[in-house]
Amino acid sequence: MIQKRPTVFSKLLASKDAHGAGFLLLIDPDKYDEASLLKIATDAAEFGADAILIGGSVMISYRLDEYIRHIKAVTSLPVIIFPGSIMQVSREADAILYLSLVSGRNPEYLIGNHVTVAPVLQQLQLEPISTAYLLIDSGKPTSASFISNSFPIPRNKPEIAAAHVLAAEYMGMSIAYLEAGSGAEKSVPEEMIYAVSRTSSLPVIVGGGIREPETARRKVEAGASFVVVGNAFEEHRDRAYLREMIEAVHVKTPKTV
Ligand code: 1GP
């Protein structure tokens, strides 16, 4: 019998189970020079990050292959594309978040772009991770809501987010992503994460505006399966800070001295 290869998604879930929750480092290559890109990827692997997400809202896409090759030369962490547009695909990556913007009502971001890019992913043999993507109001307009021409879910309406994620689960999606937006002033409220994780059995990724390890830990305690941090490391390039953030998310890992 042919043994099926474990998918990147199943490896991510296993890594999350081992650590209590998973830490995903988001790298927007436009924000790093080559040396600092390699440094943060190496440090993330050393401190036990679960995967690297790569993408950006205005990334120059033709260099994506090169960026991923550089990262994979220094770490064996899974590299997953977090696409800012359908132009961001690469055969060098291990998987791609196949995002459907379920919080919006713009058909292009719900299904249209997916139809365009599906045959390309098949050709590239790039694993799609079916992801229900929800924009959550963070107090200010975000690039994602502007570009997608869609409204975020009000931050004081956890039950609306929960109903969206339940619908995504019933539609067969694999994971939900609660997004406050890159560099958001206010991250996704814990009440909402709690409501979503109590209502649906989908694993939940939480990202946007997380700057402190304590904040990351609170997202996990509220029910997040994965925490994404990007912007904070662009502003504050410090190995110890990255390590503290990863340790805060890995609730099952004993702290090292
Ligand atoms: C953005 O959720 C990610 O799409 C991460 O946000 O860059 O604010 O950490 P930050």
PDB file of C-alpha atoms in Angstrom, residues 2-241:
ATOM      1  CA  ILE A   2       1.275   3.479  -0.819  1.00  0.00           C
ATOM      2  CA  GLN A   3       2.002   5.457   2.331  1.00  0.00           C
ATOM      3  CA  LYS A   4       0.476   8.941   2.103  1.00  0.00           C
ATOM      4  CA  ARG A   5       3.016  11.698   2.796  1.00  0.00           C
ATOM      5  CA  PRO A   6       2.119  13.706   5.922  1.00  0.00           C
ATOM      6  CA  THR A   7       0.880  17.084   4.797  1.00  0.00           C
ATOM      7  CA  VAL A   8       2.363  20.353   5.995  1.00  0.00           C
ATOM      8  CA  PHE A   9      -0.987  21.007   7.657  1.00  0.00           C
ATOM      9  CA  SER A  10      -0.912  17.740   9.604  1.00  0.00           C
ATOM     10  CA  LYS A  11       2.674  18.469  10.680  1.00  0.00           C
ATOM     11  CA  LEU A  12       1.597  21.908  11.875  1.00  0.00           C
ATOM     12  CA  LEU A  13      -1.200  20.397  13.946  1.00  0.00           C
ATOM     13  CA  ALA A  14       1.184  17.846  15.450  1.00  0.00           C
ATOM     14  CA  SER A  15       3.637  20.612  16.322  1.00  0.00           C
ATOM     15  CA  LYS A  16       0.813  22.627  17.895  1.00  0.00           C
ATOM     16  CA  ASP A  17      -0.259  19.621  19.987  1.00  0.00           C
ATOM     17  CA  ALA A  18       3.302  19.111  21.184  1.00  0.00           C
ATOM     18  CA  HIS A  19       3.690  22.749  22.265  1.00  0.00           C
ATOM     19  CA  GLY A  20       0.161  23.529  23.417  1.00  0.00           C
ATOM     20  CA  ALA A  21      -0.032  26.190  20.675  1.00  0.00           C
ATOM     21  CA  GLY A  22       2.041  27.037  17.634  1.00  0.00           C
ATOM     22  CA  PHE A  23       4.117  30.120  16.902  1.00  0.00           C
ATOM     23  CA  LEU A  24       4.165  31.363  13.305  1.00  0.00           C
ATOM     24  CA  LEU A  25       6.731  34.007  12.391  1.00  0.00           C
ATOM     25  CA  LEU A  26       5.467  36.290   9.646  1.00  0.00           C
ATOM     26  CA  ILE A  27       8.164  37.606   7.341  1.00  0.00           C
ATOM     27  CA  ASP A  28       7.388  40.368   4.873  1.00  0.00           C
ATOM     28  CA  PRO A  29      10.598  40.243   2.811  1.00  0.00           C
ATOM     29  CA  ASP A  30      10.152  43.864   1.730  1.00  0.00           C
ATOM     30  CA  LYS A  31      10.907  44.828   5.323  1.00  0.00           C
ATOM     31  CA  TYR A  32      14.235  42.978   5.660  1.00  0.00           C
ATOM     32  CA  ASP A  33      17.574  43.109   3.939  1.00  0.00           C
ATOM     33  CA  GLU A  34      19.027  39.715   3.090  1.00  0.00           C
ATOM     34  CA  ALA A  35      21.264  39.427   6.159  1.00  0.00           C
ATOM     35  CA  SER A  36      18.490  40.259   8.618  1.00  0.00           C
ATOM     36  CA  LEU A  37      16.050  37.976   6.771  1.00  0.00           C
ATOM     37  CA  LEU A  38      18.412  35.042   7.231  1.00  0.00           C
ATOM     38  CA  LYS A  39      19.128  35.992  10.823  1.00  0.00           C
ATOM     39  CA  ILE A  40      15.511  36.072  11.940  1.00  0.00           C
ATOM     40  CA  ALA A  41      14.750  32.805  10.104  1.00  0.00           C
ATOM     41  CA  THR A  42      17.729  31.117  11.782  1.00  0.00           C
ATOM     42  CA  ASP A  43      16.807  32.485  15.208  1.00  0.00           C
ATOM     43  CA  ALA A  44      13.180  31.415  14.801  1.00  0.00           C
ATOM     44  CA  ALA A  45      14.270  27.852  14.038  1.00  0.00           C
ATOM     45  CA  GLU A  46      16.699  27.812  16.946  1.00  0.00           C
ATOM     46  CA  PHE A  47      14.003  28.962  19.385  1.00  0.00           C
ATOM     47  CA  GLY A  48      11.479  26.399  18.153  1.00  0.00           C
ATOM     48  CA  ALA A  49       9.048  28.392  15.991  1.00  0.00           C
ATOM     49  CA  ASP A  50       6.540  26.074  14.328  1.00  0.00           C
ATOM     50  CA  ALA A  51       6.620  27.588  10.826  1.00  0.00           C
ATOM     51  CA  ILE A  52       7.430  30.687   8.836  1.00  0.00           C
ATOM     52  CA  LEU A  53       4.701  32.568   7.012  1.00  0.00           C
ATOM     53  CA  ILE A  54       5.908  34.659   4.111  1.00  0.00           C
ATOM     54  CA  GLY A  55       3.978  37.345   2.293  1.00  0.00           C
ATOM     55  CA  GLY A  56       3.125  41.006   2.226  1.00  0.00           C
ATOM     56  CA  SER A  57       0.525  43.349   0.863  1.00  0.00           C
ATOM     57  CA  VAL A  58       2.790  44.954  -1.744  1.00  0.00           C
ATOM     58  CA  MET A  59       5.570  42.402  -2.055  1.00  0.00           C
ATOM     59  CA  ILE A  60       7.437  42.291  -5.335  1.00  0.00           C
ATOM     60  CA  SER A  61       6.280  38.831  -6.268  1.00  0.00           C
ATOM     61  CA  TYR A  62       8.897  37.766  -8.767  1.00  0.00           C
ATOM     62  CA  ARG A  63      11.456  37.664  -5.968  1.00  0.00           C
ATOM     63  CA  LEU A  64       9.382  35.331  -3.810  1.00  0.00           C
ATOM     64  CA  ASP A  65      11.182  32.204  -5.108  1.00  0.00           C
ATOM     65  CA  GLU A  66      14.512  33.737  -4.215  1.00  0.00           C
ATOM     66  CA  TYR A  67      13.416  34.815  -0.732  1.00  0.00           C
ATOM     67  CA  ILE A  68      12.073  31.357   0.066  1.00  0.00           C
ATOM     68  CA  ARG A  69      15.218  29.656  -1.244  1.00  0.00           C
ATOM     69  CA  HIS A  70      17.297  31.861   1.043  1.00  0.00           C
ATOM     70  CA  ILE A  71      15.158  30.992   4.065  1.00  0.00           C
ATOM     71  CA  LYS A  72      15.161  27.271   3.276  1.00  0.00           C
ATOM     72  CA  ALA A  73      18.932  27.292   2.951  1.00  0.00           C
ATOM     73  CA  VAL A  74      19.249  28.181   6.645  1.00  0.00           C
ATOM     74  CA  THR A  75      16.278  26.408   8.257  1.00  0.00           C
ATOM     75  CA  SER A  76      14.164  23.308   7.833  1.00  0.00           C
ATOM     76  CA  LEU A  77      11.039  25.017   9.198  1.00  0.00           C
ATOM     77  CA  PRO A  78       7.995  24.766   6.940  1.00  0.00           C
ATOM     78  CA  VAL A  79       7.652  27.898   4.812  1.00  0.00           C
ATOM     79  CA  ILE A  80       4.026  28.750   4.129  1.00  0.00           C
ATOM     80  CA  ILE A  81       2.905  31.519   1.807  1.00  0.00           C
ATOM     81  CA  PHE A  82       0.490  34.006   3.376  1.00  0.00           C
ATOM     82  CA  PRO A  83      -0.499  35.675   0.111  1.00  0.00           C
ATOM     83  CA  GLY A  84      -1.213  39.374  -0.159  1.00  0.00           C
ATOM     84  CA  SER A  85      -2.439  38.710  -3.691  1.00  0.00           C
ATOM     85  CA  ILE A  86      -2.838  35.854  -6.164  1.00  0.00           C
ATOM     86  CA  MET A  87       0.519  36.862  -7.635  1.00  0.00           C
ATOM     87  CA  GLN A  88       2.250  35.482  -4.545  1.00  0.00           C
ATOM     88  CA  VAL A  89       2.775  31.802  -5.364  1.00  0.00           C
ATOM     89  CA  SER A  90       6.005  29.839  -5.516  1.00  0.00           C
ATOM     90  CA  ARG A  91       7.019  26.243  -6.045  1.00  0.00           C
ATOM     91  CA  GLU A  92       9.743  26.777  -3.444  1.00  0.00           C
ATOM     92  CA  ALA A  93       7.216  26.996  -0.579  1.00  0.00           C
ATOM     93  CA  ASP A  94       5.871  24.011   1.349  1.00  0.00           C
ATOM     94  CA  ALA A  95       2.262  25.187   1.443  1.00  0.00           C
ATOM     95  CA  ILE A  96       0.022  28.217   1.003  1.00  0.00           C
ATOM     96  CA  LEU A  97      -2.786  29.589   3.146  1.00  0.00           C
ATOM     97  CA  TYR A  98      -5.692  29.321   0.700  1.00  0.00           C
ATOM     98  CA  LEU A  99      -7.572  32.239   2.198  1.00  0.00           C
ATOM     99  CA  SER A 100     -11.269  32.776   1.712  1.00  0.00           C
ATOM    100  CA  LEU A 101     -12.269  36.143   3.155  1.00  0.00           C
ATOM    101  CA  VAL A 102     -15.428  34.869   4.821  1.00  0.00           C
ATOM    102  CA  SER A 103     -15.958  38.007   6.918  1.00  0.00           C
ATOM    103  CA  GLY A 104     -16.531  39.981   3.695  1.00  0.00           C
ATOM    104  CA  ARG A 105     -19.084  39.731   0.934  1.00  0.00           C
ATOM    105  CA  ASN A 106     -16.783  40.356  -2.001  1.00  0.00           C
ATOM    106  CA  PRO A 107     -17.102  37.326  -4.295  1.00  0.00           C
ATOM    107  CA  GLU A 108     -13.584  37.765  -5.724  1.00  0.00           C
ATOM    108  CA  TYR A 109     -12.084  37.175  -2.274  1.00  0.00           C
ATOM    109  CA  LEU A 110     -14.552  34.443  -1.367  1.00  0.00           C
ATOM    110  CA  ILE A 111     -14.160  32.257  -4.488  1.00  0.00           C
ATOM    111  CA  GLY A 112     -13.129  34.239  -7.599  1.00  0.00           C
ATOM    112  CA  ASN A 113      -9.377  34.446  -7.017  1.00  0.00           C
ATOM    113  CA  HIS A 114      -9.397  30.843  -5.843  1.00  0.00           C
ATOM    114  CA  VAL A 115     -10.666  29.622  -9.201  1.00  0.00           C
ATOM    115  CA  THR A 116      -7.980  31.624 -10.993  1.00  0.00           C
ATOM    116  CA  VAL A 117      -5.136  30.277  -8.885  1.00  0.00           C
ATOM    117  CA  ALA A 118      -6.255  26.657  -8.229  1.00  0.00           C
ATOM    118  CA  PRO A 119      -4.788  25.188 -11.456  1.00  0.00           C
ATOM    119  CA  VAL A 120      -1.543  27.048 -10.786  1.00  0.00           C
ATOM    120  CA  LEU A 121      -1.257  25.536  -7.302  1.00  0.00           C
ATOM    121  CA  GLN A 122      -1.910  22.108  -8.788  1.00  0.00           C
ATOM    122  CA  GLN A 123       0.846  22.597 -11.358  1.00  0.00           C
ATOM    123  CA  LEU A 124       3.266  23.791  -8.695  1.00  0.00           C
ATOM    124  CA  GLN A 125       2.221  20.964  -6.332  1.00  0.00           C
ATOM    125  CA  LEU A 126       1.796  23.552  -3.620  1.00  0.00           C
ATOM    126  CA  GLU A 127      -0.320  22.325  -0.708  1.00  0.00           C
ATOM    127  CA  PRO A 128      -3.343  24.577  -0.132  1.00  0.00           C
ATOM    128  CA  ILE A 129      -4.418  24.976   3.502  1.00  0.00           C
ATOM    129  CA  SER A 130      -8.081  25.909   3.312  1.00  0.00           C
ATOM    130  CA  THR A 131      -8.361  28.927   5.594  1.00  0.00           C
ATOM    131  CA  ALA A 132     -11.390  30.949   6.661  1.00  0.00           C
ATOM    132  CA  TYR A 133      -9.972  34.464   6.889  1.00  0.00           C
ATOM    133  CA  LEU A 134     -11.825  36.948   9.086  1.00  0.00           C
ATOM    134  CA  LEU A 135     -10.956  40.620   9.362  1.00  0.00           C
ATOM    135  CA  ILE A 136     -11.668  41.931  12.854  1.00  0.00           C
ATOM    136  CA  ASP A 137     -12.098  45.638  13.493  1.00  0.00           C
ATOM    137  CA  SER A 138      -8.992  47.034  15.189  1.00  0.00           C
ATOM    138  CA  GLY A 139     -10.108  50.629  15.573  1.00  0.00           C
ATOM    139  CA  LYS A 140      -8.692  51.884  12.270  1.00  0.00           C
ATOM    140  CA  PRO A 141      -9.095  50.977   8.581  1.00  0.00           C
ATOM    141  CA  THR A 142      -6.577  48.311   7.496  1.00  0.00           C
ATOM    142  CA  SER A 143      -4.893  47.582   4.160  1.00  0.00           C
ATOM    143  CA  ALA A 144      -6.715  44.249   3.986  1.00  0.00           C
ATOM    144  CA  SER A 145     -10.172  45.762   4.356  1.00  0.00           C
ATOM    145  CA  PHE A 146      -9.346  48.586   1.917  1.00  0.00           C
ATOM    146  CA  ILE A 147      -7.889  46.259  -0.737  1.00  0.00           C
ATOM    147  CA  SER A 148     -10.653  43.667  -0.388  1.00  0.00           C
ATOM    148  CA  ASN A 149     -13.369  46.324  -0.272  1.00  0.00           C
ATOM    149  CA  SER A 150     -14.976  44.612   2.704  1.00  0.00           C
ATOM    150  CA  PHE A 151     -15.974  45.545   6.253  1.00  0.00           C
ATOM    151  CA  PRO A 152     -14.307  43.923   9.240  1.00  0.00           C
ATOM    152  CA  ILE A 153     -16.385  42.231  11.945  1.00  0.00           C
ATOM    153  CA  PRO A 154     -17.036  44.636  14.855  1.00  0.00           C
ATOM    154  CA  ARG A 155     -14.678  43.775  17.717  1.00  0.00           C
ATOM    155  CA  ASN A 156     -17.502  43.771  20.265  1.00  0.00           C
ATOM    156  CA  LYS A 157     -19.476  41.094  18.357  1.00  0.00           C
ATOM    157  CA  PRO A 158     -17.805  37.785  19.227  1.00  0.00           C
ATOM    158  CA  GLU A 159     -20.953  35.837  18.376  1.00  0.00           C
ATOM    159  CA  ILE A 160     -20.808  37.082  14.763  1.00  0.00           C
ATOM    160  CA  ALA A 161     -17.199  35.888  14.398  1.00  0.00           C
ATOM    161  CA  ALA A 162     -18.158  32.551  15.978  1.00  0.00           C
ATOM    162  CA  ALA A 163     -21.045  32.047  13.525  1.00  0.00           C
ATOM    163  CA  HIS A 164     -18.735  32.781  10.581  1.00  0.00           C
ATOM    164  CA  VAL A 165     -16.175  30.237  11.747  1.00  0.00           C
ATOM    165  CA  LEU A 166     -18.852  27.623  12.381  1.00  0.00           C
ATOM    166  CA  ALA A 167     -20.151  28.174   8.843  1.00  0.00           C
ATOM    167  CA  ALA A 168     -16.597  27.777   7.511  1.00  0.00           C
ATOM    168  CA  GLU A 169     -16.251  24.518   9.431  1.00  0.00           C
ATOM    169  CA  TYR A 170     -19.540  23.246   7.997  1.00  0.00           C
ATOM    170  CA  MET A 171     -18.273  24.215   4.527  1.00  0.00           C
ATOM    171  CA  GLY A 172     -15.239  22.004   5.049  1.00  0.00           C
ATOM    172  CA  MET A 173     -12.488  24.546   5.619  1.00  0.00           C
ATOM    173  CA  SER A 174      -9.510  23.428   7.722  1.00  0.00           C
ATOM    174  CA  ILE A 175      -8.579  26.378   9.900  1.00  0.00           C
ATOM    175  CA  ALA A 176      -9.749  29.911  10.790  1.00  0.00           C
ATOM    176  CA  TYR A 177      -7.601  33.055  10.911  1.00  0.00           C
ATOM    177  CA  LEU A 178      -8.776  35.979  13.058  1.00  0.00           C
ATOM    178  CA  GLU A 179      -6.934  39.001  11.649  1.00  0.00           C
ATOM    179  CA  ALA A 180      -6.714  42.430  13.280  1.00  0.00           C
ATOM    180  CA  GLY A 181      -4.352  43.647  10.515  1.00  0.00           C
ATOM    181  CA  SER A 182      -0.609  44.053  10.367  1.00  0.00           C
ATOM    182  CA  GLY A 183       0.591  46.547  12.965  1.00  0.00           C
ATOM    183  CA  ALA A 184      -2.934  46.947  14.378  1.00  0.00           C
ATOM    184  CA  GLU A 185      -3.236  49.126  17.467  1.00  0.00           C
ATOM    185  CA  LYS A 186      -5.702  46.690  19.014  1.00  0.00           C
ATOM    186  CA  SER A 187      -5.282  42.938  18.629  1.00  0.00           C
ATOM    187  CA  VAL A 188      -8.189  40.483  18.359  1.00  0.00           C
ATOM    188  CA  PRO A 189     -10.092  40.531  21.683  1.00  0.00           C
ATOM    189  CA  GLU A 190      -9.779  37.457  23.892  1.00  0.00           C
ATOM    190  CA  GLU A 191     -13.584  37.298  24.272  1.00  0.00           C
ATOM    191  CA  MET A 192     -13.862  36.766  20.531  1.00  0.00           C
ATOM    192  CA  ILE A 193     -11.164  34.070  20.433  1.00  0.00           C
ATOM    193  CA  TYR A 194     -12.901  32.339  23.319  1.00  0.00           C
ATOM    194  CA  ALA A 195     -16.326  32.506  21.624  1.00  0.00           C
ATOM    195  CA  VAL A 196     -14.917  31.170  18.351  1.00  0.00           C
ATOM    196  CA  SER A 197     -12.989  28.305  19.901  1.00  0.00           C
ATOM    197  CA  ARG A 198     -15.957  27.314  22.096  1.00  0.00           C
ATOM    198  CA  THR A 199     -18.352  27.313  19.130  1.00  0.00           C
ATOM    199  CA  SER A 200     -16.285  25.619  16.419  1.00  0.00           C
ATOM    200  CA  SER A 201     -13.731  22.837  16.494  1.00  0.00           C
ATOM    201  CA  LEU A 202     -11.565  24.455  13.805  1.00  0.00           C
ATOM    202  CA  PRO A 203      -8.074  25.413  14.981  1.00  0.00           C
ATOM    203  CA  VAL A 204      -7.775  29.194  15.214  1.00  0.00           C
ATOM    204  CA  ILE A 205      -4.878  31.384  14.080  1.00  0.00           C
ATOM    205  CA  VAL A 206      -4.746  34.836  15.692  1.00  0.00           C
ATOM    206  CA  GLY A 207      -2.664  37.697  14.347  1.00  0.00           C
ATOM    207  CA  GLY A 208      -2.318  41.434  14.022  1.00  0.00           C
ATOM    208  CA  GLY A 209      -0.885  43.916  16.505  1.00  0.00           C
ATOM    209  CA  ILE A 210       0.580  41.411  18.978  1.00  0.00           C
ATOM    210  CA  ARG A 211       3.678  43.053  20.457  1.00  0.00           C
ATOM    211  CA  GLU A 212       4.107  41.634  23.945  1.00  0.00           C
ATOM    212  CA  PRO A 213       4.739  38.022  24.979  1.00  0.00           C
ATOM    213  CA  GLU A 214       2.017  38.387  27.654  1.00  0.00           C
ATOM    214  CA  THR A 215      -0.477  39.394  24.973  1.00  0.00           C
ATOM    215  CA  ALA A 216       0.478  36.355  22.886  1.00  0.00           C
ATOM    216  CA  ARG A 217       0.024  34.110  25.933  1.00  0.00           C
ATOM    217  CA  ARG A 218      -3.446  35.577  26.593  1.00  0.00           C
ATOM    218  CA  LYS A 219      -4.504  34.730  23.020  1.00  0.00           C
ATOM    219  CA  VAL A 220      -3.460  31.118  23.616  1.00  0.00           C
ATOM    220  CA  GLU A 221      -5.250  30.979  26.968  1.00  0.00           C
ATOM    221  CA  ALA A 222      -8.388  32.275  25.237  1.00  0.00           C
ATOM    222  CA  GLY A 223      -8.225  29.387  22.739  1.00  0.00           C
ATOM    223  CA  ALA A 224      -5.849  30.346  19.907  1.00  0.00           C
ATOM    224  CA  SER A 225      -4.110  27.330  18.352  1.00  0.00           C
ATOM    225  CA  PHE A 226      -1.551  29.487  16.544  1.00  0.00           C
ATOM    226  CA  VAL A 227      -0.266  33.015  17.076  1.00  0.00           C
ATOM    227  CA  VAL A 228       1.251  35.064  14.247  1.00  0.00           C
ATOM    228  CA  VAL A 229       3.680  37.918  14.882  1.00  0.00           C
ATOM    229  CA  GLY A 230       5.405  39.947  12.187  1.00  0.00           C
ATOM    230  CA  ASN A 231       5.498  43.698  12.601  1.00  0.00           C
ATOM    231  CA  ALA A 232       6.837  43.684  16.158  1.00  0.00           C
ATOM    232  CA  PHE A 233      10.080  42.014  15.030  1.00  0.00           C
ATOM    233  CA  GLU A 234      10.554  44.507  12.216  1.00  0.00           C
ATOM    234  CA  GLU A 235      10.438  47.308  14.799  1.00  0.00           C
ATOM    235  CA  HIS A 236      12.353  45.527  17.541  1.00  0.00           C
ATOM    236  CA  ARG A 237      15.114  43.270  16.225  1.00  0.00           C
ATOM    237  CA  ASP A 238      16.283  41.414  19.263  1.00  0.00           C
ATOM    238  CA  ARG A 239      16.921  37.685  19.691  1.00  0.00           C
ATOM    239  CA  ALA A 240      15.774  37.604  23.310  1.00  0.00           C
ATOM    240  CA  TYR A 241      12.470  39.234  22.394  1.00  0.00           C
TER     241      TYR A 241
END
